[in-house]
mmCIF file of C-alpha atoms in Angstrom:
data_model
loop_
_atom_site.group_PDB
_atom_site.id
_atom_site.type_symbol
_atom_site.label_atom_id
_atom_site.label_comp_id
_atom_site.label_asym_id
_atom_site.label_seq_id
_atom_site.Cartn_x
_atom_site.Cartn_y
_atom_site.Cartn_z
ATOM 1 C CA SER A 1 -1.761 -35.750 80.090
ATOM 2 C CA HIS A 2 -3.582 -33.654 82.926
ATOM 3 C CA ARG A 3 -7.219 -34.105 83.509
ATOM 4 C CA PHE A 4 -9.412 -32.009 81.571
ATOM 5 C CA VAL A 5 -11.019 -29.019 83.017
ATOM 6 C CA VAL A 6 -14.164 -28.237 81.268
ATOM 7 C CA SER A 7 -14.348 -24.830 82.943
ATOM 8 C CA SER A 8 -11.062 -23.823 81.076
ATOM 9 C CA LEU A 9 -13.417 -23.481 78.189
ATOM 10 C CA GLY A 10 -15.043 -20.430 79.595
ATOM 11 C CA GLU A 11 -17.087 -19.221 82.596
ATOM 12 C CA GLY A 12 -19.832 -21.547 83.360
ATOM 13 C CA ALA A 13 -19.129 -24.321 80.869
ATOM 14 C CA ARG A 14 -20.520 -27.774 81.371
ATOM 15 C CA LEU A 15 -19.648 -30.981 79.977
ATOM 16 C CA LYS A 16 -23.302 -31.452 78.986
ATOM 17 C CA LYS A 17 -22.928 -28.836 76.662
ATOM 18 C CA TYR A 18 -19.796 -29.817 75.095
ATOM 19 C CA GLU A 19 -19.813 -33.773 75.530
ATOM 20 C CA GLN A 20 -20.848 -34.279 71.696
ATOM 21 C CA ASP A 21 -17.812 -31.985 70.827
ATOM 22 C CA PHE A 22 -15.463 -34.434 72.647
ATOM 23 C CA LEU A 23 -17.084 -37.575 71.202
ATOM 24 C CA TRP A 24 -16.632 -36.170 67.674
ATOM 25 C CA LEU A 25 -13.198 -35.576 68.329
ATOM 26 C CA VAL A 26 -12.725 -39.418 69.351
ATOM 27 C CA ASN A 27 -14.820 -40.837 66.658
ATOM 28 C CA ALA A 28 -13.075 -38.676 63.979
ATOM 29 C CA GLY A 29 -9.833 -40.565 65.184
ATOM 30 C CA VAL A 30 -8.331 -37.099 66.389
ATOM 31 C CA GLY A 31 -8.608 -37.521 70.172
ATOM 32 C CA LEU A 32 -8.272 -40.376 72.457
ATOM 33 C CA MET A 33 -10.305 -40.185 75.764
ATOM 34 C CA VAL A 34 -8.954 -42.192 78.805
ATOM 35 C CA ALA A 35 -11.738 -41.983 81.544
ATOM 36 C CA ARG A 36 -11.038 -42.176 85.310
ATOM 37 C CA VAL A 37 -11.687 -45.137 87.378
ATOM 38 C CA THR A 38 -11.754 -45.078 91.336
ATOM 39 C CA GLU A 39 -11.055 -48.833 91.984
ATOM 40 C CA PRO A 40 -8.508 -50.888 89.861
ATOM 41 C CA ARG A 41 -10.707 -53.960 90.285
ATOM 42 C CA SER A 42 -12.020 -56.054 87.493
ATOM 43 C CA PRO A 43 -14.447 -54.980 85.713
ATOM 44 C CA LEU A 44 -12.757 -51.416 85.557
ATOM 45 C CA LYS A 45 -15.871 -50.029 83.906
ATOM 46 C CA ARG A 46 -17.979 -50.322 87.268
ATOM 47 C CA THR A 47 -16.133 -47.327 88.659
ATOM 48 C CA GLU A 48 -15.697 -45.341 85.387
ATOM 49 C CA LYS A 49 -16.235 -41.698 85.758
ATOM 50 C CA THR A 50 -16.652 -40.497 82.307
ATOM 51 C CA THR A 51 -17.134 -37.065 83.787
ATOM 52 C CA ALA A 52 -13.416 -36.945 84.713
ATOM 53 C CA PHE A 53 -11.083 -37.987 81.589
ATOM 54 C CA LYS A 54 -7.658 -37.144 79.979
ATOM 55 C CA LEU A 55 -7.876 -36.288 76.256
ATOM 56 C CA TYR A 56 -4.768 -37.199 74.282
ATOM 57 C CA GLU A 57 -3.848 -36.799 70.469
ATOM 58 C CA SER A 58 -3.961 -39.776 68.094
ATOM 59 C CA ASP A 59 -1.075 -38.719 66.338
ATOM 60 C CA THR A 60 1.877 -37.976 68.786
ATOM 61 C CA GLY A 61 4.184 -36.717 65.706
ATOM 62 C CA MET A 62 1.388 -34.060 65.204
ATOM 63 C CA LEU A 63 1.226 -33.040 68.917
ATOM 64 C CA ALA A 64 5.186 -32.739 68.906
ATOM 65 C CA SER A 65 5.244 -30.612 65.753
ATOM 66 C CA ARG A 66 3.035 -27.847 67.558
ATOM 67 C CA TYR A 67 5.702 -27.857 70.622
ATOM 68 C CA PRO A 68 8.251 -24.914 70.437
ATOM 69 C CA GLY A 69 11.222 -25.837 68.387
ATOM 70 C CA SER A 70 13.448 -26.177 71.529
ATOM 71 C CA THR A 71 11.148 -28.783 72.852
ATOM 72 C CA ALA A 72 10.703 -30.739 69.458
ATOM 73 C CA ARG A 73 14.401 -30.788 69.309
ATOM 74 C CA ALA A 74 14.652 -31.947 72.817
ATOM 75 C CA VAL A 75 12.218 -35.181 71.583
ATOM 76 C CA TYR A 76 14.319 -35.739 68.593
ATOM 77 C CA LEU A 77 17.555 -35.678 70.213
ATOM 78 C CA ASP A 78 16.363 -37.787 73.296
ATOM 79 C CA MET A 79 17.342 -35.015 75.788
ATOM 80 C CA LYS A 80 16.430 -35.352 79.565
ATOM 81 C CA THR A 81 15.199 -31.841 79.759
ATOM 82 C CA PRO A 82 12.654 -30.328 79.308
ATOM 83 C CA ASN A 83 10.128 -32.373 81.008
ATOM 84 C CA LEU A 84 8.699 -34.652 78.312
ATOM 85 C CA GLY A 85 6.319 -36.745 80.516
ATOM 86 C CA GLY A 86 3.097 -35.674 78.721
ATOM 87 C CA LEU A 87 4.359 -36.646 75.292
ATOM 88 C CA TYR A 88 5.689 -40.186 76.674
ATOM 89 C CA GLU A 89 1.966 -40.497 78.088
ATOM 90 C CA ASN A 90 0.750 -39.647 74.686
ATOM 91 C CA VAL A 91 2.778 -42.209 72.989
ATOM 92 C CA VAL A 92 1.645 -45.085 75.457
ATOM 93 C CA ALA A 93 -2.016 -43.988 75.068
ATOM 94 C CA GLN A 94 -1.652 -44.201 71.223
ATOM 95 C CA GLU A 95 -0.036 -47.573 71.193
ATOM 96 C CA LEU A 96 -2.619 -48.812 73.690
ATOM 97 C CA VAL A 97 -5.278 -47.763 71.103
ATOM 98 C CA ALA A 98 -3.183 -49.292 68.294
ATOM 99 C CA LEU A 99 -3.172 -52.393 70.499
ATOM 100 C CA GLY A 100 -7.155 -52.573 70.861
ATOM 101 C CA ALA A 101 -6.672 -52.306 74.729
ATOM 102 C CA ASP A 102 -9.164 -50.412 76.702
ATOM 103 C CA ALA A 103 -7.298 -47.911 79.125
ATOM 104 C CA TRP A 104 -8.326 -45.955 82.003
ATOM 105 C CA TYR A 105 -6.285 -43.883 84.588
ATOM 106 C CA CYS A 106 -6.929 -44.577 88.332
ATOM 107 C CA GLN A 107 -6.914 -41.904 90.721
ATOM 108 C CA THR A 108 -8.169 -41.726 94.440
ATOM 109 C CA ARG A 109 -7.745 -39.750 97.558
ATOM 110 C CA GLU A 110 -5.894 -42.511 99.226
ATOM 111 C CA VAL A 111 -3.467 -43.696 96.553
ATOM 112 C CA GLY A 112 -3.053 -40.663 94.102
ATOM 113 C CA GLU A 113 -3.076 -40.889 90.266
ATOM 114 C CA VAL A 114 -1.358 -43.802 88.326
ATOM 115 C CA ASP A 115 -1.170 -42.977 84.423
ATOM 116 C CA PHE A 116 -2.908 -45.933 83.055
ATOM 117 C CA VAL A 117 -4.741 -49.296 83.912
ATOM 118 C CA ILE A 118 -5.701 -51.940 81.577
ATOM 119 C CA GLU A 119 -7.605 -55.144 82.097
ATOM 120 C CA GLY A 120 -6.690 -58.620 81.048
ATOM 121 C CA ALA A 121 -9.014 -61.023 79.488
ATOM 122 C CA HIS A 122 -9.212 -63.136 82.716
ATOM 123 C CA GLY A 123 -10.071 -60.453 84.747
ATOM 124 C CA HIS A 124 -6.659 -58.971 86.420
ATOM 125 C CA VAL A 125 -5.725 -55.595 86.340
ATOM 126 C CA VAL A 126 -2.117 -54.264 85.001
ATOM 127 C CA PRO A 127 -1.141 -50.466 86.345
ATOM 128 C CA ILE A 128 1.292 -48.836 84.009
ATOM 129 C CA GLU A 129 3.543 -45.874 84.997
ATOM 130 C CA VAL A 130 5.185 -43.834 82.386
ATOM 131 C CA LYS A 131 8.486 -42.272 83.330
ATOM 132 C CA SER A 132 10.200 -39.736 81.153
ATOM 133 C CA GLY A 133 12.984 -38.528 83.496
ATOM 134 C CA LYS A 134 16.036 -40.136 85.508
ATOM 135 C CA LYS A 135 13.880 -41.140 88.897
ATOM 136 C CA VAL A 136 12.188 -44.242 87.131
ATOM 137 C CA ARG A 137 11.705 -45.682 90.536
ATOM 138 C CA ALA A 138 10.009 -42.761 92.010
ATOM 139 C CA HIS A 139 6.537 -44.007 92.040
ATOM 140 C CA ALA A 140 4.594 -43.437 95.047
ATOM 141 C CA ALA A 141 1.141 -43.457 93.473
ATOM 142 C CA LEU A 142 1.975 -46.965 92.252
ATOM 143 C CA ASP A 143 3.444 -48.225 95.277
ATOM 144 C CA ARG A 144 0.517 -47.231 97.215
ATOM 145 C CA LEU A 145 -1.926 -48.889 94.911
ATOM 146 C CA MET A 146 0.268 -52.134 95.084
ATOM 147 C CA SER A 147 0.188 -52.098 98.837
ATOM 148 C CA VAL A 148 -3.537 -52.458 98.969
ATOM 149 C CA GLY A 149 -3.928 -56.245 99.275
ATOM 150 C CA GLU A 150 -7.533 -56.389 98.498
ATOM 151 C CA TYR A 151 -6.932 -55.125 95.002
ATOM 152 C CA LYS A 152 -4.811 -58.386 94.496
ATOM 153 C CA ILE A 153 -2.763 -57.126 91.655
ATOM 154 C CA PRO A 154 -0.129 -59.472 90.709
ATOM 155 C CA GLU A 155 2.380 -57.140 88.619
ATOM 156 C CA ALA A 156 2.508 -53.389 87.622
ATOM 157 C CA VAL A 157 4.720 -52.171 84.744
ATOM 158 C CA VAL A 158 6.733 -48.962 84.493
ATOM 159 C CA LEU A 159 7.776 -47.681 81.059
ATOM 160 C CA SER A 160 10.992 -45.748 80.796
ATOM 161 C CA HIS A 161 14.404 -45.195 79.192
ATOM 162 C CA GLU A 162 15.881 -48.167 81.217
ATOM 163 C CA ASN A 163 16.508 -51.699 80.181
ATOM 164 C CA LEU A 164 14.160 -54.653 81.190
ATOM 165 C CA SER A 165 14.439 -55.455 84.922
ATOM 166 C CA LYS A 166 12.096 -56.373 87.736
ATOM 167 C CA GLU A 167 12.002 -55.266 91.372
ATOM 168 C CA GLY A 168 9.546 -57.058 93.486
ATOM 169 C CA LYS A 169 6.196 -56.796 91.692
ATOM 170 C CA VAL A 170 7.065 -53.978 89.297
ATOM 171 C CA LEU A 171 8.363 -54.817 85.847
ATOM 172 C CA TYR A 172 10.640 -51.978 84.335
ATOM 173 C CA VAL A 173 10.076 -52.114 80.459
ATOM 174 C CA PRO A 174 12.000 -49.737 77.949
ATOM 175 C CA ILE A 175 9.408 -47.650 76.232
ATOM 176 C CA TYR A 176 10.262 -49.014 73.056
ATOM 177 C CA MET A 177 8.604 -52.334 73.851
ATOM 178 C CA THR A 178 5.309 -50.523 74.178
ATOM 179 C CA PHE A 179 3.902 -52.567 71.801
ATOM 180 C CA CYS A 180 4.094 -55.799 74.022
ATOM 181 C CA LEU A 181 1.785 -54.501 76.555
ATOM 182 C CA ASP A 182 -1.094 -56.392 74.938
ATOM 183 C CA GLU A 183 0.779 -59.590 76.424
ATOM 184 C CA PHE A 184 0.049 -58.400 80.051
ATOM 185 C CA MET A 185 -3.488 -58.330 79.081
ATOM 186 C CA GLU A 186 -3.185 -62.095 79.022
ATOM 187 C CA LYS A 187 -2.904 -64.269 82.236
ATOM 188 C CA MET A 188 0.518 -65.853 82.027
ATOM 189 C CA THR A 189 2.285 -67.799 84.357
ATOM 190 C CA PRO A 190 5.697 -66.456 85.983
ATOM 191 C CA ILE A 191 8.591 -67.989 83.897
ATOM 192 C CA THR A 192 12.079 -68.499 84.873
ATOM 193 C CA ILE A 193 14.729 -66.780 82.500
ATOM 194 C CA SER A 194 18.137 -67.266 82.529
ATOM 195 C CA ARG A 195 20.732 -64.651 82.189
ATOM 196 C CA SER A 196 22.103 -66.928 79.536
ATOM 197 C CA HIS A 197 19.215 -65.997 77.382
ATOM 198 C CA PRO A 198 20.283 -64.388 74.167
ATOM 199 C CA TYR A 199 18.078 -61.368 74.642
ATOM 200 C CA LEU A 200 18.253 -61.029 78.236
ATOM 201 C CA SER A 201 21.799 -61.093 78.467
ATOM 202 C CA SER A 202 22.182 -57.578 76.687
ATOM 203 C CA HIS A 203 18.812 -55.962 77.979
ATOM 204 C CA LEU A 204 18.495 -57.081 81.885
ATOM 205 C CA ASN A 205 19.666 -54.604 84.199
ATOM 206 C CA PRO A 206 22.637 -56.166 86.081
ATOM 207 C CA GLN A 207 21.889 -53.863 89.334
ATOM 208 C CA SER A 208 18.526 -54.981 89.791
ATOM 209 C CA SER A 209 17.947 -58.111 88.346
ATOM 210 C CA PRO A 210 19.134 -61.661 89.585
ATOM 211 C CA ALA A 211 20.786 -64.318 87.542
ATOM 212 C CA HIS A 212 17.461 -65.942 87.249
ATOM 213 C CA ALA A 213 14.459 -63.602 87.020
ATOM 214 C CA SER A 214 10.886 -64.989 87.420
ATOM 215 C CA MET A 215 8.744 -62.471 85.567
ATOM 216 C CA HIS A 216 6.066 -62.260 83.253
ATOM 217 C CA PHE A 217 8.137 -62.058 80.158
ATOM 218 C CA PRO A 218 6.777 -60.691 76.866
ATOM 219 C CA ARG A 219 6.860 -63.324 74.522
ATOM 220 C CA CYS A 220 7.492 -60.854 71.732
ATOM 221 C CA CYS A 221 10.937 -60.299 73.237
ATOM 222 C CA ALA A 222 11.620 -63.957 73.642
ATOM 223 C CA PHE A 223 10.745 -64.452 69.903
ATOM 224 C CA ARG A 224 13.568 -61.792 69.210
ATOM 225 C CA GLY A 225 16.121 -63.741 71.298
ATOM 226 C CA LYS A 226 15.398 -66.819 69.341
ATOM 227 C CA ALA A 227 15.300 -65.305 65.640
ATOM 228 C CA ALA A 228 18.634 -63.537 66.519
ATOM 229 C CA LYS A 229 20.115 -66.932 67.694
ATOM 230 C CA LYS A 230 18.799 -68.705 64.495
ATOM 231 C CA GLN A 231 20.111 -66.074 62.349
ATOM 232 C CA ARG A 232 23.400 -66.335 64.058
ATOM 233 C CA ASP A 233 23.771 -70.026 63.790
ATOM 234 C CA LYS A 234 22.317 -70.060 60.277
ATOM 235 C CA LYS A 235 25.283 -71.198 58.080
ATOM 236 C CA PRO A 236 26.278 -68.789 54.972
ATOM 237 C CA GLN A 237 24.811 -69.826 51.696
ATOM 238 C CA GLN A 238 27.079 -70.974 49.078
ATOM 239 C CA PRO A 239 26.854 -69.082 46.004
ATOM 240 C CA ARG A 240 25.312 -71.001 43.112
ATOM 241 C CA PRO A 241 27.635 -71.629 40.112
ATOM 242 C CA HIS A 242 26.890 -69.748 36.882
ATOM 243 C CA PRO A 243 25.900 -71.848 33.965
ATOM 244 C CA SER A 244 28.606 -72.401 31.408
ATOM 245 C CA PRO A 245 27.905 -70.689 28.046
ATOM 246 C CA LYS A 246 27.109 -73.104 25.320
#
């Protein structure tokens, strides 16, 4: 999850010499390249720096298999230690590619580094932070990015172990809902969801979410709630009588 440093390949190494090797890894489906942008404004490609990038693995399971046994066990058992931030970022990078989303990371001297930024079809930018530990609300770089008025970013997403909630412009989303991120690429009007909603009633964080939360709420979750209610209200089917033997 760290920026790849070409000089780590050897003394005097230059990107120009190894560029085709990196492209081969990406085109072969082995690696996922996430380039840096210096300004979270649409179009993001305008400030893309292809010489500064992060290289993720396209298969997180294969990545985890190369970790020491104790680290792999921590992943399977969902332990809080050791620091699994890099592995979590890899999961999100892999899912963004599966969703067909172009992703970058944003890094500036004034703001710091934000894990991912994606771009909506209507030109809005959504920053994404990934948290594997307990300090889910400690995201100084994201806060600084959101405080820059000229960027006009309406909403940010933090992926973590916590339940769905919203504080200000930051929407906290469980890591398992990463597959819903493509819906943040659409321009949606904030809607008011009551705590009586069948999905929210069990997934909203009561400490941080009011009784009626206005948020860009992924439709995939709303569908789950409706489907669950439909299943609960469905009357049990009566068994058909067996035909009597002739």
